């Protein structure tokens, strides 16, 4: 019987590169890294855009990259801070602390940046909430550093297929989960066009 040779090579480019639907990211949009992006701060990352300036520069927070740091490491006298894991918001000003939360009605000074997701709060109220041992997962998340793009830089990266851009109608689980599983959840929400991204292993060199 004649041997049948099967072509098992995968055309990675056809799986990864998708023509972007939108090149104009706005405040409240979500960036999802393409599966082969291997930059240290952005591998399998999901980024919320907090600001867009008039010159089309952008500021965002990476949502799903945990660090080994807790709030107690930053504020040693605050014992309740050991309950709160700090995430990496990005490579810019990595010693600057940010917070996102879903408690807009509870904290004074809160400003909505995406549906159901807020920045800004009275510090004493935040500390009291953490001290009260209320549930934290899904309610608030702290970040060191932020992600930034200069004029038109982000649009160029989207055009070069580094990111998928989406605007969620709700952000009710934006502060739940971490790492690759978080990324896979958000890719799944992009629909069939991006299903092939889920076929790419997290560490292709290990296959």
XYZ file of N, CA and C in Angstrom:
621
model
N 0.847 -1.204 0.000
C 0.000 0.000 0.000
C 0.874 1.243 0.000
N 0.565 2.173 -0.846
C 1.379 3.370 -0.973
C 1.273 4.218 0.283
N 2.437 4.653 0.761
C 2.448 5.524 1.936
C 1.852 6.882 1.586
N 1.067 7.364 2.501
C 0.446 8.679 2.322
C 1.132 9.664 3.251
N 1.684 10.682 2.686
C 2.378 11.696 3.487
C 1.417 12.824 3.823
N 1.312 13.096 5.117
C 0.412 14.164 5.564
C 1.239 15.395 5.919
N 0.795 16.526 5.465
C 1.462 17.787 5.782
C 0.949 18.269 7.133
N 1.805 18.167 8.143
C 1.388 18.544 9.494
C 1.868 19.937 9.889
N 2.560 20.620 8.976
C 3.018 21.961 9.293
C 1.830 22.925 9.349
N 1.891 23.795 10.320
C 0.820 24.770 10.504
C 1.301 26.129 10.012
N 0.493 26.778 9.231
C 0.808 28.125 8.780
C 0.454 29.082 9.918
N 1.470 29.380 10.772
C 1.235 30.186 11.960
C 0.716 31.571 11.601
N 1.254 32.157 10.536
C 0.840 33.505 10.178
C -0.654 33.570 9.863
N -1.166 32.538 9.191
C -2.583 32.552 8.844
C -3.456 32.401 10.092
N -2.905 31.765 11.130
C -3.654 31.622 12.370
C -3.660 32.909 13.191
N -2.559 33.634 13.145
C -2.395 34.787 14.032
C -2.890 36.085 13.415
N -2.450 36.391 12.199
C -2.655 37.722 11.672
C -4.072 37.912 11.147
N -4.779 38.858 11.747
C -6.149 39.174 11.371
C -6.215 40.642 10.981
N -6.956 40.935 9.948
C -7.124 42.328 9.578
C -7.930 43.038 10.654
N -7.402 44.117 11.231
C -8.112 44.797 12.318
C -9.412 45.423 11.854
N -10.420 45.351 12.708
C -11.699 45.970 12.402
C -11.699 47.456 12.740
N -10.762 47.860 13.614
C -10.749 49.232 14.099
C -9.312 49.643 14.381
N -8.900 50.791 13.896
C -7.540 51.286 14.118
C -7.526 52.494 15.045
N -8.657 52.794 15.675
C -8.766 54.026 16.446
C -9.176 53.719 17.884
N -8.199 53.289 18.704
C -8.518 52.937 20.089
C -8.969 54.143 20.895
N -9.920 53.907 21.793
C -10.493 54.964 22.612
C -10.486 54.555 24.077
N -10.676 55.526 24.933
C -10.812 55.269 26.358
C -11.899 54.222 26.607
N -11.589 53.244 27.460
C -12.535 52.185 27.759
C -12.422 50.977 26.861
N -11.602 51.065 25.799
C -11.385 49.916 24.927
C -10.443 48.912 25.592
N -10.484 47.676 25.090
C -9.636 46.607 25.587
C -8.699 46.158 24.456
N -7.422 46.019 24.792
C -6.436 45.447 23.884
C -6.126 44.019 24.319
N -6.109 43.098 23.377
C -5.774 41.701 23.662
C -4.575 41.328 22.804
N -3.492 40.936 23.457
C -2.247 40.657 22.742
C -2.377 39.439 21.845
N -1.788 39.525 20.652
C -1.767 38.351 19.779
C -0.926 37.251 20.455
N -1.208 35.992 20.160
C -0.677 34.891 20.973
C 0.831 34.716 20.940
N 1.504 35.247 19.917
C 2.947 35.080 19.821
C 3.709 36.310 20.301
N 3.014 37.343 20.731
C 3.678 38.538 21.246
C 4.469 38.155 22.489
N 5.770 38.394 22.461
C 6.640 37.860 23.504
C 7.352 38.951 24.301
N 6.826 40.160 24.275
C 7.401 41.223 25.085
C 7.144 40.933 26.560
N 8.124 41.168 27.421
C 8.000 40.748 28.830
C 6.737 41.248 29.529
N 6.356 42.482 29.310
C 5.199 43.031 30.017
C 3.870 42.710 29.331
N 3.927 42.248 28.089
C 2.690 42.151 27.322
C 2.374 40.751 26.801
N 3.172 39.751 27.135
C 2.877 38.400 26.687
C 1.527 37.946 27.242
N 0.620 37.541 26.360
C -0.729 37.079 26.723
C -1.421 38.083 27.657
N -1.274 39.350 27.336
C -1.824 40.394 28.207
C -3.153 40.912 27.682
N -3.905 41.505 28.607
C -5.158 42.190 28.297
C -5.060 43.568 28.935
N -5.222 44.614 28.137
C -4.972 45.975 28.600
C -6.241 46.811 28.470
N -6.583 47.517 29.544
C -7.681 48.484 29.513
C -7.114 49.870 29.250
N -7.643 50.566 28.257
C -7.201 51.921 27.955
C -7.935 52.915 28.855
N -7.152 53.672 29.620
C -7.719 54.635 30.569
C -7.860 56.026 29.976
N -6.944 56.383 29.082
C -6.924 57.746 28.550
C -6.500 57.737 27.091
N -7.026 58.722 26.364
C -6.557 59.002 25.010
C -6.420 60.503 24.879
N -5.225 60.977 24.567
C -5.002 62.407 24.399
C -5.374 62.847 22.994
N -5.417 64.164 22.813
C -5.802 64.715 21.515
C -4.831 64.327 20.409
N -3.580 64.029 20.777
C -2.597 63.646 19.756
C -2.560 62.136 19.526
N -3.570 61.431 20.044
C -3.699 59.981 19.876
C -2.582 59.211 20.579
N -2.104 59.741 21.696
C -1.286 58.950 22.612
C -2.230 58.308 23.631
N -1.777 57.205 24.257
C -2.681 56.419 25.089
C -2.010 55.970 26.379
N -2.836 55.802 27.397
C -2.420 55.257 28.690
C -3.360 54.119 29.042
N -2.803 53.002 29.505
C -3.641 51.859 29.877
C -3.056 51.094 31.038
N -3.824 50.143 31.548
C -3.380 49.236 32.600
C -3.522 47.800 32.118
N -2.458 47.032 32.231
C -2.518 45.599 31.955
C -3.266 44.929 33.103
N -4.305 44.169 32.797
C -5.231 43.693 33.817
C -4.871 42.348 34.431
N -4.080 41.525 33.748
C -4.025 40.106 34.109
C -2.644 39.575 34.462
N -1.686 40.465 34.792
C -0.318 40.020 35.072
C 0.004 40.221 36.555
N -0.095 39.172 37.364
C 0.168 39.317 38.803
C 1.659 39.440 39.092
N 1.978 40.059 40.199
C 3.348 40.111 40.702
C 3.377 39.374 42.042
N 4.554 39.100 42.585
C 4.633 38.489 43.920
C 4.406 39.495 45.041
N 4.175 40.746 44.701
C 4.064 41.824 45.691
C 2.642 41.895 46.242
N 2.526 42.182 47.530
C 1.234 42.500 48.148
C 1.268 43.943 48.640
N 0.114 44.450 49.021
C 0.076 45.808 49.554
C 0.876 45.928 50.849
N 0.970 44.841 51.600
C 1.770 44.909 52.819
C 3.252 45.099 52.517
N 3.704 44.572 51.381
C 5.087 44.806 50.983
C 5.337 46.291 50.726
N 4.317 46.982 50.237
C 4.451 48.412 49.949
C 4.199 49.271 51.179
N 3.330 48.765 52.066
C 2.990 49.482 53.304
C 3.154 48.509 54.472
N 4.387 48.327 54.950
C 4.693 47.253 55.914
C 3.872 47.286 57.195
N 3.426 48.440 57.634
C 2.674 48.531 58.889
C 1.196 48.145 58.728
N 0.780 47.911 57.490
C -0.635 47.635 57.228
C -0.825 46.127 57.060
N -1.186 45.460 58.135
C -1.267 43.996 58.111
C -2.342 43.486 57.164
N -3.445 44.212 57.034
C -4.518 43.768 56.131
C -4.078 43.793 54.680
N -3.003 44.532 54.400
C -2.530 44.615 53.030
C -2.006 43.303 52.475
N -1.706 42.349 53.360
C -1.208 41.061 52.870
C -2.287 40.297 52.105
N -3.545 40.699 52.247
C -4.642 40.059 51.523
C -4.686 40.461 50.052
N -3.988 41.528 49.697
C -4.199 42.151 48.394
C -2.972 41.971 47.509
N -3.107 41.139 46.494
C -2.054 40.948 45.502
C -1.982 42.159 44.588
N -0.782 42.588 44.239
C -0.589 43.701 43.323
C -0.243 43.154 41.943
N -0.807 43.782 40.916
C -0.586 43.372 39.527
C 0.345 44.357 38.832
N 0.921 43.922 37.724
C 1.765 44.795 36.915
C 0.896 45.525 35.905
N 0.822 46.840 36.038
C 0.025 47.628 35.103
C 0.744 47.933 33.810
N 2.088 47.779 33.824
C 2.872 48.054 32.635
C 4.261 48.530 33.000
N 5.087 48.799 31.993
C 6.498 49.089 32.236
C 6.813 50.541 32.584
N 5.830 51.437 32.508
C 6.091 52.858 32.740
C 5.835 53.204 34.210
N 6.787 53.920 34.825
C 6.670 54.339 36.223
C 6.243 53.160 37.104
N 7.087 52.142 37.117
C 6.747 50.889 37.796
C 6.673 51.011 39.316
N 6.985 52.174 39.871
C 6.840 52.384 41.309
C 5.580 53.178 41.656
N 4.752 53.427 40.662
C 3.525 54.193 40.866
C 2.342 53.241 40.996
N 1.501 53.477 42.008
C 0.398 52.560 42.319
C -0.921 53.088 41.765
N -1.659 52.197 41.115
C -2.984 52.509 40.576
C -4.000 51.516 41.150
N -5.278 51.880 41.065
C -6.333 50.968 41.490
C -7.521 51.070 40.540
N -8.076 49.930 40.172
C -9.364 49.842 39.495
C -10.344 49.171 40.440
N -11.620 49.545 40.345
C -12.614 48.923 41.225
C -13.994 48.956 40.582
N -14.880 48.172 41.148
C -16.271 48.111 40.685
C -17.220 48.741 41.696
N -16.671 49.484 42.654
C -17.439 49.997 43.800
C -17.713 51.486 43.657
N -18.168 51.877 42.485
C -18.384 53.291 42.215
C -19.349 53.974 43.142
N -20.346 53.269 43.639
C -21.329 53.867 44.544
C -20.832 53.923 45.975
N -19.746 53.228 46.261
C -19.259 53.125 47.633
C -18.141 54.118 47.939
N -17.308 54.410 46.950
C -16.137 55.255 47.168
C -16.341 56.647 46.590
N -16.081 57.654 47.388
C -16.129 59.027 46.898
C -14.989 59.273 45.908
N -15.268 60.089 44.901
C -14.254 60.439 43.913
C -14.100 59.448 42.787
N -14.940 58.415 42.740
C -14.819 57.398 41.696
C -15.270 57.947 40.347
N -14.537 57.603 39.303
C -14.871 58.006 37.940
C -14.902 56.772 37.047
N -15.979 56.618 36.304
C -16.142 55.442 35.456
C -15.256 55.568 34.212
N -14.454 54.541 33.945
C -13.593 54.528 32.753
C -14.060 53.513 31.726
N -14.885 52.579 32.145
C -15.491 51.572 31.271
C -16.766 51.132 31.985
N -17.699 50.510 31.278
C -18.966 50.157 31.915
C -18.780 49.332 33.188
N -19.109 49.945 34.349
C -19.021 49.251 35.626
C -17.641 49.208 36.239
N -16.666 49.906 35.643
C -15.290 49.870 36.125
C -14.811 51.305 36.367
N -14.177 51.513 37.539
C -13.883 52.863 37.994
C -12.418 53.028 38.403
N -11.947 54.278 38.302
C -10.695 54.704 38.922
C -11.043 55.797 39.923
N -10.137 56.025 40.860
C -10.335 57.093 41.825
C -11.187 56.656 42.999
N -10.743 57.026 44.198
C -11.481 56.684 45.404
C -10.840 57.394 46.584
N -11.617 57.586 47.629
C -11.087 58.125 48.871
C -10.234 57.038 49.541
N -8.977 57.352 49.845
C -8.050 56.353 50.362
C -8.530 55.756 51.682
N -9.052 56.576 52.563
C -9.530 56.062 53.848
C -10.668 55.063 53.648
N -11.540 55.331 52.693
C -12.645 54.410 52.414
C -12.130 53.098 51.834
N -11.132 53.179 50.984
C -10.550 51.960 50.414
C -9.915 51.114 51.513
N -9.146 51.740 52.389
C -8.490 51.009 53.466
C -9.512 50.396 54.411
N -10.578 51.122 54.684
C -11.622 50.592 55.556
C -12.293 49.384 54.918
N -12.496 49.422 53.600
C -13.117 48.297 52.900
C -12.226 47.062 52.993
N -10.927 47.248 52.775
C -9.999 46.122 52.860
C -9.904 45.609 54.294
N -9.871 46.502 55.253
C -9.795 46.098 56.662
C -11.026 45.329 57.115
N -12.164 45.581 56.453
C -13.418 44.943 56.858
C -13.496 43.486 56.460
N -12.494 43.011 55.682
C -12.440 41.624 55.219
C -13.583 41.282 54.270
N -14.093 42.312 53.602
C -15.063 42.067 52.531
C -14.362 41.333 51.387
N -15.160 40.711 50.517
C -14.589 40.025 49.358
C -13.869 41.025 48.468
N -12.660 40.682 48.045
C -11.864 41.575 47.216
C -11.844 41.158 45.749
N -11.841 39.849 45.481
C -11.785 39.363 44.097
C -12.970 39.883 43.300
N -12.684 40.545 42.215
C -13.730 41.099 41.375
C -14.182 42.482 41.786
N -13.735 42.943 42.945
C -14.173 44.244 43.469
C -13.133 45.337 43.273
N -11.885 45.016 43.559
C -10.819 45.998 43.360
C -9.512 45.287 43.058
N -8.643 46.003 42.361
C -7.351 45.433 41.981
C -6.340 46.576 41.898
N -5.149 46.338 42.448
C -4.082 47.326 42.468
C -3.004 46.965 41.444
N -2.370 48.000 40.910
C -1.376 47.831 39.844
C -0.170 48.720 40.107
N 1.013 48.197 39.826
C 2.228 48.999 39.819
C 2.608 49.298 38.379
N 2.760 50.591 38.070
C 3.112 50.991 36.725
C 1.917 51.035 35.794
N 2.163 51.547 34.595
C 1.120 51.606 33.578
C 1.729 51.370 32.207
N 0.870 51.228 31.223
C 1.287 51.017 29.838
C 1.033 52.302 29.054
N 1.997 52.739 28.290
C 1.840 53.986 27.557
C 2.293 53.883 26.115
N 1.621 54.639 25.242
C 1.958 54.693 23.823
C 2.009 56.149 23.389
N 3.026 56.514 22.642
C 3.162 57.873 22.146
C 2.232 58.092 20.951
N 2.292 59.283 20.387
C 1.384 59.675 19.312
C 1.323 58.625 18.205
N 0.132 58.116 17.956
C -0.174 57.165 16.875
C 0.564 55.832 16.992
N 1.316 55.618 18.071
C 2.063 54.362 18.225
C 1.138 53.163 18.322
N 0.080 53.300 19.099
C -0.814 52.165 19.309
C -1.554 51.795 18.029
N -1.995 52.783 17.285
C -2.653 52.485 16.004
C -1.724 51.705 15.087
N -0.433 52.061 15.110
C 0.538 51.327 14.301
C 0.691 49.893 14.752
N 0.686 49.662 16.058
C 0.815 48.299 16.566
C -0.418 47.461 16.228
N -1.584 48.077 16.254
C -2.801 47.359 15.862
C -2.753 47.016 14.369
N -2.308 47.964 13.566
C -2.189 47.727 12.124
C -1.200 46.605 11.839
N -0.182 46.470 12.692
C 0.821 45.420 12.535
C 0.434 44.124 13.238
N -0.827 44.031 13.659
C -1.404 42.792 14.177
C -0.925 42.401 15.580
N -0.349 43.343 16.334
C 0.092 42.999 17.685
C -1.071 42.877 18.659
N -2.180 43.540 18.359
C -3.305 43.584 19.281
C -4.626 43.386 18.546
N -5.573 42.790 19.242
C -6.980 42.865 18.843
C -7.624 43.934 19.721
N -8.485 44.715 19.141
C -9.113 45.834 19.835
C -10.606 45.588 19.947
N -11.137 45.754 21.157
C -12.558 45.539 21.365
C -13.083 46.501 22.417
N -14.376 46.742 22.404
C -15.023 47.596 23.411
C -16.132 46.782 24.073
N -15.875 46.221 25.249
C -16.886 45.405 25.917
C -18.087 46.242 26.357
N -19.257 45.642 26.285
C -20.454 46.312 26.779
C -20.499 46.303 28.307
N -19.883 45.299 28.910
C -19.824 45.202 30.360
C -18.422 44.779 30.767
N -18.024 45.199 31.978
C -16.714 44.836 32.511
C -16.877 44.175 33.869
N -17.944 43.383 34.031
C -18.277 42.859 35.350
C -17.302 41.816 35.870
N -16.466 41.221 35.010
C -15.467 40.275 35.508
C -14.046 40.701 35.139
N -13.864 41.999 34.898
C -12.543 42.500 34.503
C -11.503 42.302 35.597
N -11.923 42.227 36.846
C -11.000 42.091 37.973
C -11.032 40.688 38.561
N -11.396 39.728 37.740
C -11.432 38.324 38.146
C -10.509 37.525 37.230
N -9.650 36.711 37.825
C -8.769 35.850 37.050
C -7.429 36.506 36.771
N -6.539 35.722 36.159
C -5.192 36.210 35.895
C -4.531 35.376 34.805
N -3.415 35.866 34.321
C -2.546 35.119 33.432
C -3.184 34.636 32.144
N -2.738 33.462 31.695
C -3.158 32.917 30.418
C -4.649 32.587 30.382
N -5.189 32.113 31.475
C -6.620 31.780 31.489
C -7.470 33.028 31.293
N -7.048 34.129 31.884
C -7.742 35.409 31.678
C -7.678 35.777 30.202
N -6.486 35.697 29.629
C -6.318 36.021 28.215
C -7.198 35.140 27.333
N -7.243 33.846 27.594
C -8.053 32.937 26.791
C -9.539 33.275 26.899
N -9.976 33.662 28.061
C -11.375 34.060 28.241
C -11.712 35.247 27.348
N -10.819 36.240 27.325
C -11.088 37.433 26.535
C -10.974 37.164 25.041
N -10.043 36.308 24.641
C -9.959 35.921 23.226
C -11.255 35.232 22.802
N -11.784 34.361 23.658
C -13.032 33.674 23.343
C -14.168 34.636 23.063
N -14.143 35.776 23.706
C -15.202 36.770 23.518
C -15.067 37.550 22.218
N -13.937 37.411 21.551
C -13.745 38.112 20.285
C -14.518 37.458 19.140
N -14.963 36.207 19.343
C -15.753 35.533 18.321
C -14.927 34.637 17.414
N -15.578 34.105 16.397
C -14.971 33.081 15.552
C -13.738 33.553 14.803
N -13.665 34.824 14.487
C -12.525 35.339 13.731
C -11.204 35.064 14.455
N -11.252 35.026 15.772
C -10.026 34.867 16.561
C -9.926 33.508 17.253
N -10.784 32.572 16.914
C -10.741 31.253 17.555
C -9.384 30.581 17.352
N -8.758 30.823 16.213
C -7.480 30.169 15.937
C -6.394 30.597 16.921
N -6.532 31.760 17.534
C -5.550 32.189 18.533
C -5.472 31.190 19.685
N -6.590 30.558 19.982
C -6.626 29.621 21.106
C -5.916 28.310 20.784
N -5.567 28.097 19.514
C -4.840 26.893 19.119
C -3.336 27.035 19.337
N -2.885 28.264 19.536
C -1.449 28.514 19.696
C -1.064 28.257 21.150
N -0.148 27.327 21.428
C 0.238 27.044 22.822
C 0.950 28.243 23.443
N 0.827 28.351 24.764
C 1.432 29.469 25.472
C 2.942 29.496 25.284
N 3.568 28.316 25.279
C 5.014 28.192 25.095
C 5.286 27.251 23.934
N 5.226 27.750 22.677
C 5.370 26.873 21.503
C 6.659 26.081 21.482
N 7.729 26.630 22.095
C 9.018 25.916 22.068
C 8.986 24.637 22.868
N 7.979 24.467 23.737
C 7.891 23.264 24.551
C 7.167 22.138 23.825
N 6.563 22.418 22.682
C 5.853 21.374 21.921
C 6.813 20.501 21.139
